[in-house]
Short mmCIF file of C-alpha atoms in Angstrom, two decimals:
data_model
loop_
_atom_site.label_atom_id
_atom_site.label_comp_id
_atom_site.label_asym_id
_atom_site.label_seq_id
_atom_site.Cartn_x
_atom_site.Cartn_y
_atom_site.Cartn_z
CA SER A 140 0.05 7.67 -8.75
CA PRO A 141 1.42 11.23 -8.71
CA PRO A 142 -1.11 14.07 -8.87
CA LYS A 143 -2.08 15.45 -12.28
CA LEU A 144 -1.09 19.10 -12.30
CA GLY A 145 -2.69 20.38 -15.52
CA ILE A 146 -5.62 22.30 -14.00
CA LEU A 147 -3.50 23.50 -11.06
CA ASN A 148 -0.91 24.85 -13.50
CA TRP A 149 -3.64 26.78 -15.34
CA VAL A 150 -4.95 28.23 -12.08
CA VAL A 151 -1.49 29.35 -10.94
CA GLU A 152 -0.62 30.81 -14.34
CA SER A 153 -3.92 32.70 -14.48
CA CYS A 154 -3.48 34.08 -10.98
CA GLN A 155 0.06 35.19 -11.75
CA LYS A 156 -1.03 36.78 -15.01
CA GLU A 157 -3.88 38.69 -13.33
CA GLN A 158 -1.78 39.37 -10.21
CA VAL A 159 -4.31 37.65 -7.96
CA ASP A 160 -2.71 36.19 -4.86
CA LYS A 161 -5.64 35.69 -2.47
CA VAL A 162 -6.63 32.22 -3.67
CA LEU A 163 -7.42 29.22 -1.50
CA LEU A 164 -7.37 25.60 -2.65
CA VAL A 165 -9.79 23.43 -0.65
CA PRO A 166 -8.78 19.74 -0.57
CA VAL A 167 -11.84 17.46 -0.73
CA SER A 168 -11.93 13.74 0.04
CA ILE A 169 -14.75 11.68 -1.48
CA ALA A 170 -14.80 8.08 -0.26
CA PHE A 171 -17.23 5.21 -0.84
CA ASP A 172 -18.18 2.12 1.14
CA ARG A 173 -18.16 0.25 -2.18
CA ILE A 174 -16.82 1.30 -5.57
CA ALA A 175 -19.30 0.73 -8.39
CA GLU A 176 -16.57 0.78 -11.08
CA ILE A 177 -14.19 -1.56 -9.27
CA ASP A 178 -14.36 -4.23 -12.00
CA ASP A 179 -13.32 -1.67 -14.63
CA TYR A 180 -10.44 -0.57 -12.40
CA VAL A 181 -9.24 -4.16 -12.01
CA ALA A 182 -9.46 -4.79 -15.76
CA ILE A 183 -7.31 -1.72 -16.49
CA GLN A 184 -4.72 -2.82 -13.89
CA ARG A 185 -4.50 -6.17 -15.67
CA GLY A 186 -3.77 -4.46 -18.97
CA GLU A 187 -7.19 -4.97 -20.49
CA PRO A 188 -8.70 -2.14 -22.57
CA LYS A 189 -11.11 0.22 -20.85
CA ARG A 190 -14.77 -0.47 -21.60
CA LYS A 191 -16.36 2.03 -23.98
CA GLU A 192 -18.93 4.22 -22.26
CA SER A 193 -21.78 3.44 -24.63
CA LEU A 194 -25.53 3.68 -24.07
CA GLY A 195 -25.55 0.00 -23.14
CA TRP A 196 -22.77 0.63 -20.62
CA PHE A 197 -24.82 3.49 -19.14
CA PHE A 198 -27.96 1.37 -18.66
CA ASN A 199 -25.96 -1.51 -17.18
CA TYR A 200 -24.36 0.94 -14.77
CA ILE A 201 -27.71 2.43 -13.71
CA PHE A 202 -29.42 -0.94 -13.24
CA GLY A 203 -26.37 -2.25 -11.38
CA MET A 204 -26.84 0.52 -8.83
CA LYS A 205 -30.00 -1.21 -7.57
CA GLN A 206 -27.87 -3.27 -5.19
CA PRO A 207 -26.73 -1.50 -2.00
CA TYR A 208 -23.37 0.27 -2.28
CA GLY A 209 -23.31 1.83 1.16
CA LYS A 210 -22.51 5.43 1.97
CA VAL A 211 -20.53 8.22 0.33
CA TYR A 212 -18.26 10.24 2.64
CA VAL A 213 -17.31 13.82 1.76
CA ARG A 214 -14.69 15.55 3.90
CA PHE A 215 -13.03 18.98 3.57
CA ALA A 216 -9.45 19.65 4.69
CA GLN A 217 -7.73 22.85 5.80
CA PRO A 218 -7.57 25.20 2.77
CA LEU A 219 -4.20 25.81 1.16
CA ALA A 220 -3.19 29.34 0.15
CA LEU A 221 -1.63 29.83 -3.27
CA GLY A 222 2.07 29.10 -3.03
CA GLU A 223 1.81 27.58 0.46
CA THR A 224 3.76 24.37 1.04
CA THR A 225 4.61 23.48 4.61
CA THR A 226 4.39 19.87 5.68
CA LEU A 227 5.99 17.62 3.08
CA SER A 228 9.54 16.36 2.66
CA GLU A 229 11.73 18.19 0.17
CA ASP A 230 12.11 14.85 -1.61
CA VAL A 231 8.68 15.19 -3.22
CA ALA A 232 9.47 18.49 -4.94
CA GLY A 233 10.24 18.44 -8.63
CA GLY A 234 10.11 20.43 -11.81
CA ASP A 235 12.42 22.32 -14.13
CA GLY A 236 11.88 25.81 -12.78
CA PRO A 237 10.85 27.54 -9.55
CA ASP A 238 7.23 28.09 -10.61
CA LYS A 239 6.81 24.50 -11.72
CA GLY A 240 8.43 23.33 -8.47
CA VAL A 241 5.93 25.34 -6.42
CA VAL A 242 3.00 23.93 -8.38
CA THR A 243 4.33 20.40 -7.92
CA ARG A 244 4.71 20.88 -4.18
CA MET A 245 1.23 22.42 -3.94
CA GLY A 246 -0.19 19.42 -5.79
CA PHE A 247 1.47 17.03 -3.36
CA GLU A 248 0.36 19.17 -0.42
CA VAL A 249 -3.27 19.04 -1.58
CA CYS A 250 -3.05 15.26 -1.99
CA SER A 251 -1.43 14.90 1.43
CA ARG A 252 -4.23 16.90 3.08
CA ILE A 253 -6.82 14.79 1.27
CA GLU A 254 -5.14 11.66 2.62
CA GLN A 255 -5.29 12.94 6.19
CA ILE A 256 -9.08 13.42 6.10
CA THR A 257 -10.00 10.27 4.17
CA PRO A 258 -12.15 8.17 6.54
CA ILE A 259 -11.12 4.66 7.50
CA LYS A 260 -13.84 2.12 6.67
CA SER A 261 -14.44 -1.44 7.78
CA ALA A 262 -13.77 -2.82 4.29
CA ASP A 263 -10.38 -1.07 4.21
CA VAL A 264 -9.23 -2.68 7.47
CA LEU A 265 -10.63 -6.13 6.65
CA THR A 266 -8.96 -6.24 3.24
CA MET A 267 -5.67 -5.16 4.84
CA VAL A 268 -5.94 -8.02 7.33
CA LEU A 269 -6.88 -10.65 4.76
CA LEU A 270 -4.26 -9.53 2.24
CA GLY A 271 -1.68 -9.54 5.03
CA ALA A 272 -2.38 -13.24 5.55
CA ASN A 273 -0.83 -13.70 2.07
CA GLY A 274 -3.23 -16.31 0.73
CA ARG A 275 -4.21 -18.01 3.97
CA ALA A 276 -7.88 -18.17 4.92
CA LEU A 277 -8.78 -16.79 8.35
CA THR A 278 -11.49 -17.64 10.84
CA ALA A 279 -13.79 -14.89 12.09
CA SER A 280 -11.99 -14.87 15.45
CA GLU A 281 -8.59 -14.47 13.74
CA ILE A 282 -9.93 -11.62 11.61
CA HIS A 283 -11.44 -10.01 14.72
CA ALA A 284 -8.20 -10.28 16.71
CA GLN A 285 -6.26 -8.45 14.00
CA ALA A 286 -8.91 -6.02 12.76
CA GLY A 287 -9.90 -5.16 16.35
CA ASP A 288 -6.28 -4.34 17.14
CA ILE A 289 -6.14 -1.93 14.20
CA ALA A 290 -9.53 -0.45 15.11
CA ASN A 291 -8.26 0.23 18.64
CA LEU A 292 -5.24 1.97 17.13
CA VAL A 293 -7.55 4.12 15.02
CA ARG A 294 -9.48 5.15 18.14
CA GLN A 295 -6.38 5.79 20.26
CA ARG A 296 -4.79 8.02 17.66
CA GLY A 297 -7.96 9.85 16.74
CA LEU A 298 -7.70 8.91 13.07
CA PRO A 299 -10.72 9.81 10.92
CA ALA A 300 -13.18 6.94 10.72
CA ALA A 301 -16.34 6.48 8.71
CA SER A 302 -19.63 6.78 10.54
CA GLY A 303 -20.54 3.43 12.01
CA PHE A 304 -16.94 2.16 11.86
CA SER A 305 -16.69 -0.45 14.59
CA LEU A 306 -14.70 -3.68 14.65
CA GLU A 307 -14.18 -4.02 18.39
CA ASP A 308 -16.22 -7.20 18.92
CA GLU A 309 -16.48 -10.37 16.88
CA GLU A 310 -20.15 -9.87 15.94
CA GLN A 311 -19.36 -6.51 14.34
CA VAL A 312 -16.52 -8.12 12.42
CA ARG A 313 -18.80 -10.95 11.26
CA ALA A 314 -21.36 -8.41 10.02
CA ALA A 315 -18.68 -6.47 8.11
CA VAL A 316 -17.29 -9.69 6.62
CA LEU A 317 -20.79 -10.75 5.57
CA ALA A 318 -21.28 -7.45 3.73
CA LEU A 319 -18.04 -8.01 1.80
CA GLN A 320 -19.06 -11.61 1.17
CA ARG A 321 -22.31 -10.45 -0.43
CA SER A 322 -20.35 -8.09 -2.68
CA GLY A 323 -18.17 -11.00 -3.86
CA LEU A 324 -14.95 -9.53 -2.48
CA ILE A 325 -14.66 -12.22 0.19
CA ARG A 326 -15.57 -15.90 0.03
CA CYS A 327 -16.34 -18.33 2.81
CA PHE A 328 -15.44 -22.03 3.08
CA ASP A 329 -17.74 -23.59 5.68
CA LYS A 330 -17.54 -27.34 5.06
CA ALA A 331 -15.05 -28.10 7.84
CA ASN A 332 -15.18 -27.57 11.60
CA ALA A 333 -15.12 -23.74 11.41
CA PRO A 334 -15.90 -21.32 8.56
CA VAL A 335 -12.86 -19.58 7.10
CA TYR A 336 -12.78 -16.48 4.93
CA TYR A 337 -10.46 -15.52 2.10
CA ILE A 338 -10.11 -13.20 -0.88
CA PRO A 339 -10.21 -15.15 -4.16
CA ARG A 340 -7.41 -14.52 -6.61
CA ALA A 341 -9.66 -12.73 -9.09
CA LYS A 342 -10.56 -10.19 -6.38
CA LYS A 343 -7.06 -9.49 -5.01
CA LEU A 344 -6.59 -6.30 -7.06
CA ALA A 345 -10.02 -5.04 -6.04
CA ALA A 346 -9.24 -5.76 -2.39
CA ALA A 347 -5.91 -3.96 -2.73
CA TYR A 348 -7.79 -0.86 -3.92
CA TYR A 349 -9.72 -0.68 -0.65
CA ARG A 350 -6.62 -1.38 1.45
CA ASN A 351 -4.58 1.26 -0.36
CA THR A 352 -6.98 4.04 0.66
CA ILE A 353 -5.72 3.83 4.27
CA THR A 354 -2.09 2.61 4.01
CA HIS A 355 -0.70 6.13 4.56
CA TYR A 356 -2.04 6.14 8.13
CA PHE A 357 0.14 3.15 9.00
CA LEU A 358 3.14 3.79 6.73
CA SER A 359 5.52 4.78 9.55
CA ALA A 360 4.61 1.62 11.46
CA ALA A 361 5.08 -0.49 8.33
CA LEU A 362 8.52 0.99 7.60
CA ALA A 363 9.49 0.60 11.27
CA GLU A 364 8.64 -3.11 11.10
CA ILE A 365 10.57 -3.65 7.86
CA GLY A 366 13.48 -1.62 9.23
CA LEU A 367 13.57 -3.79 12.37
CA ALA A 368 13.41 -6.96 10.25
CA SER A 369 16.36 -5.63 8.24
CA CYS A 370 18.23 -5.09 11.52
CA ALA A 371 17.43 -8.68 12.52
CA LEU A 372 18.84 -10.01 9.24
CA GLY A 373 22.03 -7.98 9.40
CA ILE A 374 25.35 -8.72 11.08
CA GLU A 375 25.51 -5.43 12.99
CA ALA A 376 23.99 -5.28 16.48
CA PRO A 377 20.54 -3.64 16.30
CA ASN A 378 20.58 0.01 17.35
CA ALA A 379 18.68 3.23 16.68
CA ARG A 380 21.22 4.50 14.14
CA LEU A 381 21.04 1.25 12.14
CA LEU A 382 17.22 1.41 12.13
CA GLU A 383 17.43 4.99 10.89
CA ARG A 384 19.75 4.01 8.02
CA ASN A 385 17.52 1.10 7.05
CA VAL A 386 14.36 3.20 7.06
CA LEU A 387 15.91 6.05 5.07
CA SER A 388 17.03 3.49 2.49
CA LEU A 389 13.47 2.12 2.35
CA ARG A 390 12.02 5.62 2.00
CA ASP A 391 14.37 6.22 -0.90
CA LEU A 392 13.27 2.95 -2.52
CA TYR A 393 9.58 3.82 -2.14
CA LYS A 394 10.02 7.56 -2.76
CA PHE A 395 7.46 7.73 -5.57
CA GLU A 396 4.80 5.68 -3.76
CA PHE A 397 3.91 7.90 -0.79
CA PHE A 398 3.92 11.46 0.51
CA TYR A 399 6.49 11.80 3.29
CA LYS A 400 6.85 14.23 6.15
CA PRO A 401 10.14 16.15 6.64
CA THR A 402 13.01 13.79 7.44
CA GLN A 403 13.41 14.42 11.18
CA GLU A 404 9.66 14.27 11.84
CA PHE A 405 9.43 11.11 9.74
CA LEU A 406 12.30 9.43 11.62
CA GLN A 407 10.81 10.39 14.99
CA GLU A 408 7.51 8.76 14.01
CA VAL A 409 9.28 5.59 12.88
CA GLN A 410 11.32 5.40 16.09
CA LEU A 411 8.18 5.91 18.18
CA GLU A 412 6.36 3.16 16.28
CA ALA A 413 9.25 0.75 16.82
CA ASP A 414 9.51 1.56 20.53
CA GLN A 415 5.77 1.30 21.16
CA ARG A 416 5.35 -2.04 19.41
CA TYR A 417 8.67 -3.58 20.53
CA PRO A 418 9.89 -1.90 23.74
CA ASN A 419 13.64 -2.32 24.43
CA TRP A 420 14.17 -3.83 20.98
CA ALA A 421 17.70 -2.37 20.85
CA SER A 422 18.72 -3.44 24.37
CA GLY A 423 20.28 -6.68 23.18
CA GLU A 424 18.43 -8.65 25.86
CA HIS A 425 16.20 -10.43 23.35
CA SER A 426 16.61 -11.60 19.79
CA LEU A 427 14.80 -9.29 17.38
CA GLN A 428 13.48 -12.28 15.46
CA LYS A 429 12.07 -13.68 18.71
CA LEU A 430 10.40 -10.36 19.50
CA LEU A 431 8.80 -10.29 16.05
CA ARG A 432 7.38 -13.79 16.61
CA GLU A 433 6.09 -12.99 20.09
CA LYS A 434 4.32 -9.83 18.95
CA PRO A 435 3.58 -10.34 15.24
CA PRO A 436 3.88 -7.48 12.77
CA ARG A 437 0.71 -5.79 11.58
CA PHE A 438 1.55 -3.56 8.63
CA GLY A 439 4.92 -4.06 6.93
CA HIS A 440 4.08 -7.28 5.12
CA ALA A 441 0.45 -6.24 4.55
CA ILE A 442 1.17 -2.85 2.96
CA LEU A 443 4.49 -3.10 1.12
CA ARG A 444 4.66 -6.65 -0.25
CA SER A 445 2.74 -5.92 -3.45
CA ILE A 446 4.85 -2.82 -4.20
CA SER A 447 8.11 -4.65 -3.49
CA GLU A 448 7.13 -7.63 -5.63
CA SER A 449 6.20 -5.33 -8.52
CA TYR A 450 9.68 -3.81 -8.19
CA LEU A 451 11.16 -7.32 -8.27
CA ILE A 452 9.32 -8.01 -11.53
CA ILE A 453 10.84 -4.83 -12.97
CA ALA A 454 14.30 -5.75 -11.66
CA VAL A 455 14.18 -9.25 -13.15
CA SER A 456 13.01 -7.88 -16.51
CA LEU A 457 15.80 -5.29 -16.56
CA LEU A 458 18.41 -7.92 -15.73
CA GLU A 459 17.15 -10.08 -18.58
CA LEU A 460 17.81 -7.16 -20.94
CA GLY A 461 21.44 -6.98 -19.89
CA ALA A 462 22.78 -3.65 -21.15
CA GLN A 463 19.94 -3.10 -23.63
CA PRO A 464 17.90 0.09 -23.18
CA VAL A 465 14.12 0.30 -22.72
CA PRO A 466 13.07 2.70 -25.48
CA ASP A 467 9.36 1.84 -25.51
CA ARG A 468 7.79 1.99 -22.05
CA LYS A 469 4.37 0.77 -23.23
CA LYS A 470 5.83 -2.41 -24.70
CA PHE A 471 7.94 -2.89 -21.61
CA ILE A 472 4.86 -2.74 -19.35
CA THR A 473 3.29 -5.46 -21.52
CA ARG A 474 6.44 -7.50 -20.95
CA LEU A 475 6.21 -6.81 -17.20
CA MET A 476 2.62 -8.08 -17.09
CA ALA A 477 3.70 -11.36 -18.70
CA GLN A 478 6.79 -11.63 -16.50
CA GLY A 479 4.69 -11.03 -13.40
CA GLU A 480 2.17 -13.71 -14.34
CA GLN A 481 4.99 -16.20 -14.87
CA MET A 482 6.57 -15.33 -11.52
CA LEU A 483 3.18 -15.82 -9.85
CA LEU A 484 2.80 -19.24 -11.43
CA ARG A 485 6.32 -20.20 -10.32
CA ARG A 486 5.63 -18.73 -6.83
CA THR A 487 8.67 -16.47 -7.13
CA ILE A 488 6.21 -13.87 -5.93
CA SER A 489 3.04 -14.54 -3.97
CA CYS A 490 0.91 -11.40 -4.26
CA GLU A 491 -1.50 -11.21 -7.22
CA SER A 492 -1.97 -7.47 -6.74
CA SER A 493 1.72 -6.89 -7.50
CA VAL A 494 0.98 -7.48 -11.21
CA SER A 495 -0.61 -4.08 -11.75
CA GLN A 496 -0.35 -1.33 -14.35
CA ASP A 497 -0.33 1.37 -11.68
CA LEU A 498 2.44 -0.25 -9.65
CA PHE A 499 4.53 -0.82 -12.76
CA SER A 500 4.06 2.80 -13.84
CA THR A 501 5.26 4.12 -10.49
CA GLY A 502 8.08 1.58 -10.36
CA LEU A 503 9.25 2.73 -13.79
CA ARG A 504 9.34 6.31 -12.49
CA LEU A 505 11.82 5.10 -9.90
CA VAL A 506 14.08 3.20 -12.31
CA GLU A 507 13.94 6.14 -14.72
CA HIS A 508 14.99 8.41 -11.84
CA LEU A 509 17.88 5.99 -11.22
CA ASP A 510 18.73 6.16 -14.94
CA LEU A 511 18.24 2.41 -15.42
CA LEU A 512 16.05 2.47 -18.54
CA THR A 513 18.33 4.02 -21.14
CA GLY A 514 21.29 5.06 -19.02
CA THR A 515 24.88 4.86 -20.16
CA GLY A 516 27.95 3.59 -18.32
CA ASP A 517 27.91 0.35 -16.35
CA LEU A 518 24.17 -0.19 -16.77
CA VAL A 519 24.26 -3.91 -15.91
CA ALA A 520 26.02 -3.33 -12.58
CA ARG A 521 23.60 -0.56 -11.62
CA ARG A 522 20.62 -2.73 -12.54
CA GLU A 523 22.08 -5.50 -10.38
CA ASP A 524 22.48 -3.05 -7.51
CA TYR A 525 18.82 -2.01 -7.85
CA ALA A 526 17.76 -5.67 -7.89
CA GLN A 527 19.75 -6.30 -4.71
CA ARG A 528 18.03 -3.38 -2.97
CA VAL A 529 14.63 -4.82 -3.86
CA VAL A 530 15.63 -8.34 -2.76
CA SER A 531 16.88 -6.96 0.58
CA ALA A 532 13.55 -5.22 1.19
CA LEU A 533 11.63 -8.37 0.25
CA SER A 534 13.84 -10.50 2.51
CA ALA A 535 12.85 -8.28 5.44
CA ILE A 536 9.18 -8.45 4.42
CA ASN A 537 9.42 -12.24 4.17
CA LEU A 538 10.84 -12.35 7.70
CA LEU A 539 7.83 -10.34 8.87
CA GLN A 540 5.56 -12.77 7.04
CA ARG A 541 7.21 -15.77 8.69
CA SER A 542 6.87 -14.07 12.07
CA TYR A 543 3.20 -13.38 11.37
CA ASP A 544 2.62 -16.99 10.26
CA ALA A 545 4.42 -18.36 13.32
CA ALA A 546 2.30 -16.27 15.64
CA TRP A 547 -1.06 -17.02 14.02
CA PHE A 548 -0.76 -20.49 12.49
CA SER A 549 2.37 -22.52 13.16
CA LYS A 550 1.97 -22.81 16.94
CA LEU A 551 -1.70 -23.74 16.62
CA SER A 552 -0.99 -26.42 13.99
CA ALA A 553 1.96 -27.80 15.95
CA GLY A 554 -0.15 -28.06 19.09
CA LYS A 555 -2.91 -30.00 17.35
CA VAL A 556 -0.41 -32.37 15.74
CA SER A 557 1.29 -32.96 19.11
CA ASN A 558 -2.02 -33.80 20.72
CA LEU A 559 -2.78 -36.30 17.98
CA LEU A 560 0.62 -37.98 18.21
CA GLY A 561 0.63 -38.11 22.00
CA PRO A 562 3.70 -37.99 24.26
#
């Protein structure tokens, strides 16, 4: 969600009125191993009314805190001087006047600096891995192979990690999984030859909350993977310019979801991610789809599926309206919740966390920006164009998912079946 600028507006107005310019804003990140109010958060995302904070609620909250919730991490970022905006893309700026534009950019700058100091925790990485499996249960060794890879990346890049963060060996991963199992976020099925772990449907939104706290660290890698998958699906020979066009189109589609660096810096990061993960991908010597299967994607399908599927729900609902406007956003979100549940039941979409109030709210900001809610002119054609953009992004994500599945499951299953059938 975009930052709330009310208090910041008051501060800036007061400083301007009193002619005070030596003011520093100190971004503070407060992170938790476990969120005590996670059930309330999930209920709100599902469209249920917020629980009233009564005396009974207070006592239940206090007594509920008897179970261990882990640590609280407080981090302070580089202070931001009043009026200072330096690191974000111009695309995030907004507002009707210059003062409002500065306040908006300062708000985004503060949020961006908070993101860059938020520590990465074991639960965040494990939920990313398990959600990336898209409903499949994983063994401890499979979780370790993927989570350990991400943990190594965290170490190599010097990303901020919580104290005690360690997923390098399988025993550490098992201990972290057990902690999440005790919290109810992960379940274990242990009645076959090897225990497997999965996130139950009722906990998918809660798991997505933990995953979402670290997605910004891997956004460039995720967009690089989706951009490469788009190249693989296209008719044009893969090349750096095509990847750049694909990724800029994706950034425009997800423009209200993330804070982006200036365009050239952003594109350099994406190109570097693509080259490091898939060296010589543009040489033409190997099929891109083959490369994706040989070295499975890590982030594109795991981070951006839920957002893309929520956009698909919006696109389908807009197409059903034809040329009719959307005058009442609140009623439309209720309609989106129902549409999303139906699409889940029909398996048109596969990610339970895509049916979310927050995702719909941000998605509606995008379609409002595109003038698709109450716009005039050829509204149906423009809504169809938006739907096609979303479908194209999801097609690339689905290719990543198939590549991931082929690397982790299909070969193993095929080998076992072959052994059973014999020569």
